[in-house]
C-alpha atoms as an extended CHARMM CRD file, in Angstrom:
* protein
*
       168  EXT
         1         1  UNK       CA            119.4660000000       65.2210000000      112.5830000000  PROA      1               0.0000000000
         2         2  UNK       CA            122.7480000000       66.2540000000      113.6360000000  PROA      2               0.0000000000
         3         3  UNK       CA            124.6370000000       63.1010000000      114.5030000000  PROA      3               0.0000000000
         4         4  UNK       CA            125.6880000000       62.5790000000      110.8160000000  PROA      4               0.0000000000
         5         5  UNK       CA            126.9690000000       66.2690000000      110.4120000000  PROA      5               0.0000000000
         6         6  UNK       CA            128.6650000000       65.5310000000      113.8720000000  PROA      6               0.0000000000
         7         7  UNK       CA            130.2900000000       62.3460000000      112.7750000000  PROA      7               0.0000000000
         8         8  UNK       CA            131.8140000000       64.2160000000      109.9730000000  PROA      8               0.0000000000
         9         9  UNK       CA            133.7980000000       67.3650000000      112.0590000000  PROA      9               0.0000000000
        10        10  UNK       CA            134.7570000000       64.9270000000      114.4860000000  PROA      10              0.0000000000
        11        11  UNK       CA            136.2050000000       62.6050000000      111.7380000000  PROA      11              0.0000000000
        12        12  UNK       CA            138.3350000000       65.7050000000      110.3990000000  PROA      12              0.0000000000
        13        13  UNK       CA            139.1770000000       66.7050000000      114.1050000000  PROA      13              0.0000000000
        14        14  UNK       CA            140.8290000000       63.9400000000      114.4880000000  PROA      14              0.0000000000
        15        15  UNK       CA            142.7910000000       63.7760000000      111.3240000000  PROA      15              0.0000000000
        16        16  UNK       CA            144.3610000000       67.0050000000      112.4330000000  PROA      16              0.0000000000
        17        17  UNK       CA            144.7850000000       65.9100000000      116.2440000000  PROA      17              0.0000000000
        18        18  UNK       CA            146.5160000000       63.5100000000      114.8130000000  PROA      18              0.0000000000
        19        19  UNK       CA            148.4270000000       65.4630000000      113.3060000000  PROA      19              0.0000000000
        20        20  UNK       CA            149.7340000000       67.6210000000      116.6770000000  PROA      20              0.0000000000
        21        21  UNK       CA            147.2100000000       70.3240000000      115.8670000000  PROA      21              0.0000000000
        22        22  UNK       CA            144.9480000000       71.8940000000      118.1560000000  PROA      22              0.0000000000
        23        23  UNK       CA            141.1460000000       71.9790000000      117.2360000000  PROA      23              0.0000000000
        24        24  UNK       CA            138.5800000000       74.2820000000      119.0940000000  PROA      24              0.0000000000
        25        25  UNK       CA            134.6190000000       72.8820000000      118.1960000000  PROA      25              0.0000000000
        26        26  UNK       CA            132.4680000000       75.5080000000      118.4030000000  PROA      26              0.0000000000
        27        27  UNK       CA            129.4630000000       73.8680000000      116.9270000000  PROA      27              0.0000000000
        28        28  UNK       CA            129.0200000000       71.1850000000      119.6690000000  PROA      28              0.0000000000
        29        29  UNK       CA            127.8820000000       74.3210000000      121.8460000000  PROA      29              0.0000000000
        30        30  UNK       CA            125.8740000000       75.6880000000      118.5850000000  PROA      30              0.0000000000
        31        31  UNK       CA            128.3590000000       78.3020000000      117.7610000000  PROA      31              0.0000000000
        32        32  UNK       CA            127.8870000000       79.0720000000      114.1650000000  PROA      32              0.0000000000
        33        33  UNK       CA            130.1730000000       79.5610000000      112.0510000000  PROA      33              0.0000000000
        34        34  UNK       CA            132.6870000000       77.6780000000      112.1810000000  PROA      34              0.0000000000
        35        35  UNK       CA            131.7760000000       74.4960000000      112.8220000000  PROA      35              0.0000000000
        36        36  UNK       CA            135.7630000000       73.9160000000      113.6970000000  PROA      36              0.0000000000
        37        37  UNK       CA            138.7950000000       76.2680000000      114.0230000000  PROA      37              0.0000000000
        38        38  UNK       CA            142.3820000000       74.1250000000      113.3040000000  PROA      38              0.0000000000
        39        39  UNK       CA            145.3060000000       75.2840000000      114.8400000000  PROA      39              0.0000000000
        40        40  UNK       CA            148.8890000000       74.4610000000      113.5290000000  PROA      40              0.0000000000
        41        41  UNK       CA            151.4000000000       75.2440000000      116.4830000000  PROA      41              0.0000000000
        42        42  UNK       CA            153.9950000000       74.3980000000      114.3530000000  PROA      42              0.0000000000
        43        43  UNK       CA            153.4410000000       76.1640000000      111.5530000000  PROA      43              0.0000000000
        44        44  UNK       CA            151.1700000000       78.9670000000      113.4400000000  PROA      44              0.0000000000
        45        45  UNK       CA            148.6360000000       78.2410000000      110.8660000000  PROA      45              0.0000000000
        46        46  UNK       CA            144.9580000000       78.9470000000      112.2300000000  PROA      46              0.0000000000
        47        47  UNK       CA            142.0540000000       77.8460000000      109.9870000000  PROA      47              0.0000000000
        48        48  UNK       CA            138.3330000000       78.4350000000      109.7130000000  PROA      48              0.0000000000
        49        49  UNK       CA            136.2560000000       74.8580000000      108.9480000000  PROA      49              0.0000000000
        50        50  UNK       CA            132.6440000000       74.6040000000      107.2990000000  PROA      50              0.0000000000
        51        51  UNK       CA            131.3540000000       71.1620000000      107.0590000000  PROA      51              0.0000000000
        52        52  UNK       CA            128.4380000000       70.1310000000      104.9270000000  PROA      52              0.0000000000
        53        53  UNK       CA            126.8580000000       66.6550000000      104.7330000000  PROA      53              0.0000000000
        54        54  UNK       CA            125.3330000000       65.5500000000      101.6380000000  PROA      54              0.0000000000
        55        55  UNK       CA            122.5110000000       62.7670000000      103.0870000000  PROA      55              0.0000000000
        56        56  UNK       CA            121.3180000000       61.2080000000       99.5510000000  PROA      56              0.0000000000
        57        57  UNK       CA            123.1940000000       60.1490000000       97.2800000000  PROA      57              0.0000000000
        58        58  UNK       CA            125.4720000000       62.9290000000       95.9340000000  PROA      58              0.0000000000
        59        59  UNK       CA            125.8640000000       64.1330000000       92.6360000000  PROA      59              0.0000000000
        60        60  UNK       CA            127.8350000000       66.9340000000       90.8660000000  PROA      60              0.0000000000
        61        61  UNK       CA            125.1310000000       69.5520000000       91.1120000000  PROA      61              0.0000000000
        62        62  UNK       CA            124.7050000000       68.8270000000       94.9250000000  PROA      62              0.0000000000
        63        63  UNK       CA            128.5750000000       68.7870000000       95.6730000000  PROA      63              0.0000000000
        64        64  UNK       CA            128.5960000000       72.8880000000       94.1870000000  PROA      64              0.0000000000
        65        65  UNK       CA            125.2830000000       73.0660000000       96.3400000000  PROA      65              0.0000000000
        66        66  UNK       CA            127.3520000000       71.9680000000       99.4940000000  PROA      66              0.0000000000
        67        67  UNK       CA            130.8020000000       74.6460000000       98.4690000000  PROA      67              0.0000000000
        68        68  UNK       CA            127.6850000000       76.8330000000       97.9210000000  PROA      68              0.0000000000
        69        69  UNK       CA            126.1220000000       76.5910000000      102.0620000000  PROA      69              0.0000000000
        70        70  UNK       CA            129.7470000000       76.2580000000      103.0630000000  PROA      70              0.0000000000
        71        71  UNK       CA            130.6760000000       79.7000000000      101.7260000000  PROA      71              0.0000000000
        72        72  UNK       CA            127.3410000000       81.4460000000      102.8800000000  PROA      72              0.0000000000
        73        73  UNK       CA            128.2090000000       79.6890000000      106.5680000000  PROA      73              0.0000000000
        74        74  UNK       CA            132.1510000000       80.7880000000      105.8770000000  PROA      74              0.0000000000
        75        75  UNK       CA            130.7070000000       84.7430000000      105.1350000000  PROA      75              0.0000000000
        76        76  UNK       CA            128.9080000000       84.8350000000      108.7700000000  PROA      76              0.0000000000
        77        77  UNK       CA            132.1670000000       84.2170000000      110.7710000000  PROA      77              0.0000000000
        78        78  UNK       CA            133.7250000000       86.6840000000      112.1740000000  PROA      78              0.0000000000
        79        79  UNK       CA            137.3980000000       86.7550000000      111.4440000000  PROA      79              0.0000000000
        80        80  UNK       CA            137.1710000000       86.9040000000      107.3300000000  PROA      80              0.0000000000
        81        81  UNK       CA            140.8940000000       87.0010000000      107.1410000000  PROA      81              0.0000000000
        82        82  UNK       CA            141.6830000000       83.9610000000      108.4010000000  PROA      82              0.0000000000
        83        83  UNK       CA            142.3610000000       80.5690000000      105.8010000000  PROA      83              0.0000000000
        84        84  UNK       CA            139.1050000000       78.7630000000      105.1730000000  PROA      84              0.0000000000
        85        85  UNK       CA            138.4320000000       74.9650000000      104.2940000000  PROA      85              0.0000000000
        86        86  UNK       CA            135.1260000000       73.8120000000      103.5020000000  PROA      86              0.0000000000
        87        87  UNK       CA            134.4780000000       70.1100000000      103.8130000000  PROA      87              0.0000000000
        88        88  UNK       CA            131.8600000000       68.4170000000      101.3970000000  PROA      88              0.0000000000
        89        89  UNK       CA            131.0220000000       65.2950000000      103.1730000000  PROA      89              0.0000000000
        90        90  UNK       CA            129.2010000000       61.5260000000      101.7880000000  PROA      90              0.0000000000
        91        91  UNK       CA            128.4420000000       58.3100000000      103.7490000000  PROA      91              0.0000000000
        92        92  UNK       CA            129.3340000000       56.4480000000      100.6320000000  PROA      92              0.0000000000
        93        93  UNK       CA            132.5210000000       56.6960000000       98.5090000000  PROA      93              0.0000000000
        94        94  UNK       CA            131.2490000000       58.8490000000       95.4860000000  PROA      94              0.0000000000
        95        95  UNK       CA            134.6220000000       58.2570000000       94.1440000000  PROA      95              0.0000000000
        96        96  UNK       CA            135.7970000000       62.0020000000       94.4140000000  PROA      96              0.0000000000
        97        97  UNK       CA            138.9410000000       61.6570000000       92.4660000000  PROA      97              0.0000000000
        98        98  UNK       CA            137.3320000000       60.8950000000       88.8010000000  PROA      98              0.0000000000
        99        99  UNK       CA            135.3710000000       63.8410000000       89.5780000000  PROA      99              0.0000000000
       100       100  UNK       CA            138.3130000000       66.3040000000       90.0050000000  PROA      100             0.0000000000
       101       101  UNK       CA            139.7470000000       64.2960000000       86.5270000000  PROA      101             0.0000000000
       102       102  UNK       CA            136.8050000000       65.7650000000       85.1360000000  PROA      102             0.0000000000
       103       103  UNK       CA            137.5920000000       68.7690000000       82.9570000000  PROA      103             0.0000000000
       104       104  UNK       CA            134.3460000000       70.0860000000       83.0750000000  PROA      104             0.0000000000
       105       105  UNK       CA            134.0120000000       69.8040000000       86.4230000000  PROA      105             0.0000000000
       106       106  UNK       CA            137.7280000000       70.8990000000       87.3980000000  PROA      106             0.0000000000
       107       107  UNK       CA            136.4620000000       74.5280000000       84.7860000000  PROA      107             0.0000000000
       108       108  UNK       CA            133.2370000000       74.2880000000       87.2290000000  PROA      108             0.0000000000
       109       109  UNK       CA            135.4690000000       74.5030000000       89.9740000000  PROA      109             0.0000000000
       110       110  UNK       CA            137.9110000000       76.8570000000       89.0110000000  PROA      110             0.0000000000
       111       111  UNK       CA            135.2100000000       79.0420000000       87.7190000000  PROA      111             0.0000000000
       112       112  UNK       CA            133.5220000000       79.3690000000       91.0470000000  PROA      112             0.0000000000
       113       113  UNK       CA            136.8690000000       80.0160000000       93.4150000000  PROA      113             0.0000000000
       114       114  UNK       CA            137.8130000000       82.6170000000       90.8240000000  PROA      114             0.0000000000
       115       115  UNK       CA            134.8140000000       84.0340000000       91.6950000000  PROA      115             0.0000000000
       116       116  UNK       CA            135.6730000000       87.3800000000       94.3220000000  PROA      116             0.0000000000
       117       117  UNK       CA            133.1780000000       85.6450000000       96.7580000000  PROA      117             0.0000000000
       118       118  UNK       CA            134.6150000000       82.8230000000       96.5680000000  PROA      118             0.0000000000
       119       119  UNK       CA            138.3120000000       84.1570000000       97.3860000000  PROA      119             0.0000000000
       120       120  UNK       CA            137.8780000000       83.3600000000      101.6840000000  PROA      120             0.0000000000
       121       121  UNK       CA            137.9550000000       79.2710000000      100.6670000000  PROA      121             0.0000000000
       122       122  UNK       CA            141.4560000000       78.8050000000      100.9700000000  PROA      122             0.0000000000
       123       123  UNK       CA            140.9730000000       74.4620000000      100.4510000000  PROA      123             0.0000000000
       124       124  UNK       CA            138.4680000000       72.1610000000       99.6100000000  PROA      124             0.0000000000
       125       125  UNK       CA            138.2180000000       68.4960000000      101.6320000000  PROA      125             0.0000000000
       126       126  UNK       CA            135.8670000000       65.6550000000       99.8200000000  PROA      126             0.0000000000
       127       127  UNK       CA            135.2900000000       62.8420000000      102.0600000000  PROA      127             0.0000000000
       128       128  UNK       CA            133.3400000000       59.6880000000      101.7580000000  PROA      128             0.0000000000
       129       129  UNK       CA            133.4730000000       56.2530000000      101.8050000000  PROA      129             0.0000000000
       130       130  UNK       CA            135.6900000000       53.8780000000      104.6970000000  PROA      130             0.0000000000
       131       131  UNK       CA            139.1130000000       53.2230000000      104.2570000000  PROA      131             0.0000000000
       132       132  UNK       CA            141.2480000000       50.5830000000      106.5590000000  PROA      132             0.0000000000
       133       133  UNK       CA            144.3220000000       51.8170000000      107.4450000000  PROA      133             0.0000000000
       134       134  UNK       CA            147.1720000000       50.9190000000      109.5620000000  PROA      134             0.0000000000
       135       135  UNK       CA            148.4310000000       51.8070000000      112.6590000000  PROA      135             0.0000000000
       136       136  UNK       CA            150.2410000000       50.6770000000      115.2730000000  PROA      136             0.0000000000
       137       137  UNK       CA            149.3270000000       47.4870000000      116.9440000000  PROA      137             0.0000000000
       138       138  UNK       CA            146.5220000000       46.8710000000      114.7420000000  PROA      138             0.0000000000
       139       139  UNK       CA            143.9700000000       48.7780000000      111.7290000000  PROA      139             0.0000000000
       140       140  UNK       CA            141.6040000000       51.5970000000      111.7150000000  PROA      140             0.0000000000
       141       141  UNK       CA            138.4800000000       52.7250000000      110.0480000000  PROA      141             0.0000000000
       142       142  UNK       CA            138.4400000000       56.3590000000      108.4900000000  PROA      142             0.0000000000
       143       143  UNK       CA            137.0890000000       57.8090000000      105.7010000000  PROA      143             0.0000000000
       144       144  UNK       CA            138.6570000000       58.6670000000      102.3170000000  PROA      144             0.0000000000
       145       145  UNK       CA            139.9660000000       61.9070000000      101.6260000000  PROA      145             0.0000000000
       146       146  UNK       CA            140.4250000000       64.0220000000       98.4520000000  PROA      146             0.0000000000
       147       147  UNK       CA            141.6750000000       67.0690000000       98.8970000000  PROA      147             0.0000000000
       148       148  UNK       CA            141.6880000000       70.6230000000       96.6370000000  PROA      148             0.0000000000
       149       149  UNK       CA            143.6870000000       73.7490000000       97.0760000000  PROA      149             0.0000000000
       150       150  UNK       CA            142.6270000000       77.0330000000       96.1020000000  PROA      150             0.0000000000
       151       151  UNK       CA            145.2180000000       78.7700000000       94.1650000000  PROA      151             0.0000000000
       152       152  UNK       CA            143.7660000000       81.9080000000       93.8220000000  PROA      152             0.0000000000
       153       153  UNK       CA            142.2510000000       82.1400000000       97.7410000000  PROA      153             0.0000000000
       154       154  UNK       CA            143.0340000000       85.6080000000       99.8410000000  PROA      154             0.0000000000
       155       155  UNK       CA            144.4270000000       83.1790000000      102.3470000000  PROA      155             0.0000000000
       156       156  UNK       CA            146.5500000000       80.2950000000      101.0280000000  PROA      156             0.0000000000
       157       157  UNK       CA            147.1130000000       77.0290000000      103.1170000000  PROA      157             0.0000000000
       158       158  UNK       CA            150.8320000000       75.3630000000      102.5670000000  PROA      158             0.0000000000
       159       159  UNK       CA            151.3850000000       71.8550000000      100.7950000000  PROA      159             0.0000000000
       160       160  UNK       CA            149.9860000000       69.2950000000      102.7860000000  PROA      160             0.0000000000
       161       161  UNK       CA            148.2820000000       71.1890000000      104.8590000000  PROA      161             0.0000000000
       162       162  UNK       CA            144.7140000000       69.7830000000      103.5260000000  PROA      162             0.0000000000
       163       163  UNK       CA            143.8820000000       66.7590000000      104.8830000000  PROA      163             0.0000000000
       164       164  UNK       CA            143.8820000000       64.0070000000      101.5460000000  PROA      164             0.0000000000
       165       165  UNK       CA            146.5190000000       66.8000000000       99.9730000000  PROA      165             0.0000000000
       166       166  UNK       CA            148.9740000000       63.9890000000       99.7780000000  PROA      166             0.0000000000
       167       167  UNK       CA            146.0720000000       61.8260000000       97.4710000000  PROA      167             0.0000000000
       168       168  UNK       CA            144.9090000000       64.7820000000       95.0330000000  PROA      168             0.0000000000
C-alpha cells in the first residue's frame, strides 16, 4: 500500500537533488510527519514536505480532501515554524492547470489558505501525469508539475522555489 505514496516523495526528492538541495526522508524509517525535509544550502532555505496520493481518479472535492490530510499531517510535526509544502499527488494527468484557471476553484483555494490553520502551508505542488524531458545524452520520464504559492503563509518560500513554480 505504500509503494505508490513512495513513488511520489521520491519523485519530488529528486527534483530537488537535482536541484543541489539536500533532502532528509524520514518516512522510509516511518517517521511521521514529514514525509521529507528539503534543504536549500544555497539559499539556507529548510522546508517541511507532506505528500498525499490520490489512488482513484481525482476530482476537485478530493484534491481539498488531500490539502486537508496534508495540513492535519503538517500540524503533528514538530518544528511549526519552519516553510511547509504539501504535495497533492495523481497517477494520471488530471490536467492541474485548468483547475487553478478556475475561479471558483482559485476562491476555494484562497479561501482555505486564508484560513489561520491553514497559514503553516507555505506552497502547494500538484503532480500527475508523465512528461518526457530532456537531458543530457538522452530523455527522461517525470511527472508534471503545477505549482501554487501561498501568499498569505507564516513562512513564505522565494520564486521558484516550488517545484513546477516556473509552469504556474
Amino acid at each position: 500500500n505504500y509503494i505508490d505514496t513512495l513513488c511520489a516523495e521520491a519523485q519530488i526528492a529528486s527534483e530537488y537533488l537535482r536541484r543541489r538541495c539536500l533532502i532528509r526522508w524520514p518516512s522510509i524509517f516511518c517517521q511521521d510527519p514529514p514525509d521529507l525535509e528539503i534543504y536549500d544550502p544555497q539559499t539556507k532555505i529548510d522546508v517541511d514536505v507532506e505528500v498525499k496520493v490520490k489512488e482513484s481518479k481525482g476530482s476537485v472535492e478530493s484534491m481539498f480532501d488531500s490539502l486537508s490530510k496534508g495540513l492535519q499531517s503538517l500540524k503533528r510535526r514538530i518544528n511549526k515554524e519552519k516553510p511547509a509544502i504539501i504535495v497533492v499527488h495523481n497517477k494520471e494527468d488530471l490536467v492541474w492547470g485548468d483547475w487553478l484557471n478556475n475561479d471558483q476553484v482559485i476562491k476555494k483555494l484562497e479561501s482555505r489558505l486564508n484560513n489561520k490553520e491553514y497559514s503553516i502551508v507555505s506552497g502547494i505542488i500538484f503532480s500527475g501525469g508523465d512528461s518526457l524531458i530532456q537531458v543530457e545524452g538522452g530523455r527522461q520520464h517525470c511527472t508534471r508539475y503545477l505549482a501554487y504559492t501561498s501568499l498569505v503563509a507564516k513562512c513564505k518560500l522565494p520564486d521558484g522555489f516550488l517545484v513546477g513554480s516556473d509552469v504556474a
